[in-house]
Tab-separated table of C-alpha atoms in Angstrom:
chain	number	residue	atom	x	y	z
U	1	MET	CA	132.855	123.088	109.753
U	2	ASP	CA	129.622	121.039	109.908
U	3	ALA	CA	129.908	117.323	110.430
U	4	GLU	CA	128.428	115.132	107.715
U	5	PRO	CA	125.064	113.743	109.012
U	6	ASP	CA	124.950	110.055	109.806
U	7	PRO	CA	123.421	108.301	106.715
U	8	GLU	CA	121.376	105.999	108.907
U	9	SER	CA	119.720	108.864	110.774
U	10	VAL	CA	119.095	110.622	107.459
U	11	ALA	CA	117.440	107.447	106.124
U	12	ARG	CA	115.292	107.104	109.287
U	13	THR	CA	114.221	110.756	109.056
U	14	ILE	CA	113.263	110.399	105.378
U	15	ALA	CA	111.254	107.252	106.064
U	16	LEU	CA	109.450	108.755	109.084
U	17	ASN	CA	108.639	111.950	107.235
U	18	GLN	CA	107.197	109.902	104.336
U	19	LEU	CA	105.173	107.735	106.698
U	20	ASN	CA	103.874	110.822	108.534
U	21	HIS	CA	102.055	111.911	105.366
U	22	SER	CA	100.471	108.558	104.517
U	23	PRO	CA	101.258	104.842	104.510
U	24	ARG	CA	103.895	103.858	101.974
U	25	SER	CA	105.305	100.678	100.503
U	26	ARG	CA	108.875	99.619	101.112
U	27	ALA	CA	109.695	100.419	97.479
U	28	GLN	CA	108.327	103.955	97.795
U	29	LEU	CA	110.444	104.570	100.907
U	30	ALA	CA	113.536	103.150	99.206
U	31	GLU	CA	112.908	105.430	96.240
U	32	ALA	CA	112.587	108.475	98.528
U	33	MET	CA	115.878	107.547	100.202
U	34	ALA	CA	117.607	107.051	96.841
U	35	ARG	CA	116.508	110.552	95.727
U	36	LYS	CA	118.350	111.909	98.805
U	37	ASP	CA	121.461	109.883	98.006
U	38	VAL	CA	121.172	107.482	100.941
U	39	PRO	CA	123.458	104.518	100.257
U	40	ASP	CA	121.556	101.340	99.278
U	41	ASP	CA	122.981	99.250	102.131
U	42	VAL	CA	121.935	101.881	104.711
U	43	ALA	CA	118.453	102.129	103.188
U	44	GLU	CA	118.118	98.330	103.325
U	45	ARG	CA	119.135	98.240	106.987
U	46	VAL	CA	116.720	100.986	107.962
U	47	LEU	CA	113.835	99.463	105.968
U	48	ASP	CA	114.511	96.012	107.438
U	49	ARG	CA	114.318	97.512	110.913
U	50	PHE	CA	111.125	99.419	110.048
U	51	GLU	CA	109.613	96.130	108.872
U	52	GLU	CA	110.674	94.379	112.101
U	53	VAL	CA	108.877	96.945	114.252
U	54	GLY	CA	105.816	97.051	111.965
U	55	LEU	CA	106.195	100.541	110.563
U	56	VAL	CA	106.494	99.130	107.019
U	57	ASP	CA	104.222	96.275	105.988
U	58	ASP	CA	103.646	95.868	102.277
U	59	ALA	CA	100.880	93.279	102.750
U	60	ALA	CA	98.870	95.544	105.044
U	61	TYR	CA	99.547	98.528	102.781
U	62	ALA	CA	98.374	96.614	99.693
U	63	GLY	CA	95.219	95.429	101.472
U	64	MET	CA	94.407	98.952	102.623
U	65	LEU	CA	95.053	100.401	99.157
U	66	VAL	CA	92.825	97.826	97.467
U	67	ARG	CA	89.944	98.375	99.935
U	68	THR	CA	90.035	102.167	99.771
U	69	ARG	CA	90.494	102.464	95.984
U	70	LEU	CA	87.636	100.017	95.404
U	71	SER	CA	85.233	101.781	97.755
U	72	GLU	CA	86.254	105.421	97.169
U	73	ARG	CA	87.174	105.418	93.452
U	74	GLY	CA	85.438	102.269	92.273
U	75	LEU	CA	88.572	100.827	90.659
U	76	ALA	CA	88.350	97.296	89.253
U	77	ARG	CA	90.905	94.591	90.010
U	78	ARG	CA	92.780	95.290	86.794
U	79	ALA	CA	93.275	98.983	87.657
U	80	LEU	CA	94.125	98.054	91.260
U	81	ALA	CA	96.818	95.663	90.060
U	82	VAL	CA	98.368	98.429	87.962
U	83	GLU	CA	98.346	100.791	90.928
U	84	LEU	CA	99.930	98.220	93.240
U	85	ARG	CA	102.644	97.562	90.660
U	86	ARG	CA	103.319	101.328	90.397
U	87	LYS	CA	103.692	101.489	94.162
U	88	GLY	CA	106.320	98.750	94.122
U	89	ILE	CA	104.254	95.943	95.641
U	90	ASP	CA	105.582	92.550	94.597
U	91	PRO	CA	103.246	90.357	92.493
U	92	GLU	CA	102.638	87.768	95.209
U	93	THR	CA	101.636	90.388	97.827
U	94	ALA	CA	99.509	92.195	95.249
U	95	GLY	CA	97.795	88.925	94.302
U	96	ALA	CA	96.884	88.221	97.926
U	97	ALA	CA	95.438	91.716	98.338
U	98	LEU	CA	93.500	91.505	95.069
U	99	ALA	CA	92.082	88.101	96.081
U	100	GLU	CA	90.066	89.983	98.733
U	101	VAL	CA	88.032	91.578	95.937
U	102	ASP	CA	85.488	89.188	94.478
U	103	THR	CA	83.308	89.552	91.388
U	104	ASP	CA	80.321	90.707	93.447
U	105	ASP	CA	82.372	93.541	95.004
U	106	GLU	CA	83.541	94.614	91.588
U	107	GLU	CA	80.061	94.514	90.111
U	108	ALA	CA	78.605	96.496	93.024
U	109	ALA	CA	81.287	99.166	92.591
U	110	ALA	CA	80.541	99.384	88.848
U	111	ARG	CA	76.805	99.765	89.591
U	112	ARG	CA	77.475	102.589	92.069
U	113	LEU	CA	79.641	104.392	89.532
U	114	VAL	CA	77.047	104.048	86.778
U	115	GLU	CA	74.155	105.168	88.996
U	116	LYS	CA	76.079	108.204	90.214
U	117	ARG	CA	77.152	109.232	86.723
U	118	LEU	CA	73.716	108.653	85.162
U	119	ARG	CA	72.185	111.328	87.382
U	120	ALA	CA	74.357	113.936	85.737
U	121	MET	CA	73.591	112.758	82.197
U	122	SER	CA	69.808	113.127	82.098
U	123	GLY	CA	69.675	115.405	79.041
U	124	LEU	CA	71.842	113.252	76.757
U	125	GLU	CA	70.846	110.724	74.112
U	126	PRO	CA	70.882	107.086	75.305
U	127	GLU	CA	73.763	106.085	72.981
U	128	VAL	CA	75.887	109.039	74.156
U	129	ARG	CA	75.200	108.090	77.749
U	130	ARG	CA	76.017	104.408	77.048
U	131	ARG	CA	79.298	105.353	75.305
U	132	ARG	CA	80.402	107.771	78.062
U	133	LEU	CA	79.557	105.297	80.825
U	134	ALA	CA	81.466	102.533	79.031
U	135	GLY	CA	84.481	104.803	78.657
U	136	MET	CA	84.414	105.760	82.344
U	137	LEU	CA	84.212	102.097	83.409
U	138	ALA	CA	87.005	101.125	80.997
U	139	ARG	CA	89.282	103.802	82.485
U	140	LYS	CA	88.593	102.311	85.915
U	141	GLY	CA	89.644	98.847	84.715
U	142	TYR	CA	86.317	97.153	84.075
U	143	GLY	CA	85.926	94.673	81.213
U	144	ALA	CA	83.455	95.327	78.381
U	145	GLY	CA	81.120	92.443	79.311
U	146	LEU	CA	80.507	93.607	82.876
U	147	SER	CA	80.403	97.251	81.831
U	148	TYR	CA	77.722	96.850	79.187
U	149	ARG	CA	75.639	94.520	81.361
U	150	VAL	CA	75.652	97.010	84.252
U	151	ILE	CA	75.035	99.981	81.930
U	152	ASN	CA	72.152	98.257	80.104
U	153	GLU	CA	70.538	97.220	83.387
U	154	ALA	CA	70.805	100.779	84.764
U	155	LEU	CA	69.427	102.321	81.579
U	156	GLY	CA	66.613	99.745	81.474
U	157	ALA	CA	65.684	100.429	85.116
U	158	GLU	CA	65.752	104.161	84.437
U	159	ALA	CA	63.477	103.747	81.402
U	160	GLU	CA	61.006	101.712	83.471
U	161	GLN	CA	60.863	104.474	86.108
U	162	ALA	CA	60.407	107.278	83.581
U	163	PRO	CA	56.835	108.531	83.419
U	164	ASP	CA	54.927	107.806	80.183
U	165	LEU	CA	54.444	110.938	78.122
U	166	ASP	CA	51.625	109.441	76.018
């Protein structure tokens, strides 16, 4: 007859396996342990220990997530806040991580997104391009004011560079 595995070693194994794939928040690790029926008190003990030794750090995780999602996906603060909430980051920690993103960073990311997308839209009517770009920026969490300003500037710059056909 097989002995029942020690719940604490099961919890440690689950957490280490999760962390091997990619960084995780404390809430994500707790959720993974709950799915494997690890008792809550055991999960708390293991997660507390992982925090003590620095394997779990929600503040560092939130900061890393904000930086990478802004630079790689061009997400605005609003979309980043939603993602942090989904990952179980508490509002105070999320707020500190989001404070690292200023308006200039957000505007630069929106410009990069618009410039990249504009290259693939050369054959479309200006209003169709404007509408599609605004939709893309809205899905990434940008407000209408910033979106239309960046879009209009990019379309204006593109029109200035276009050769005259007269």
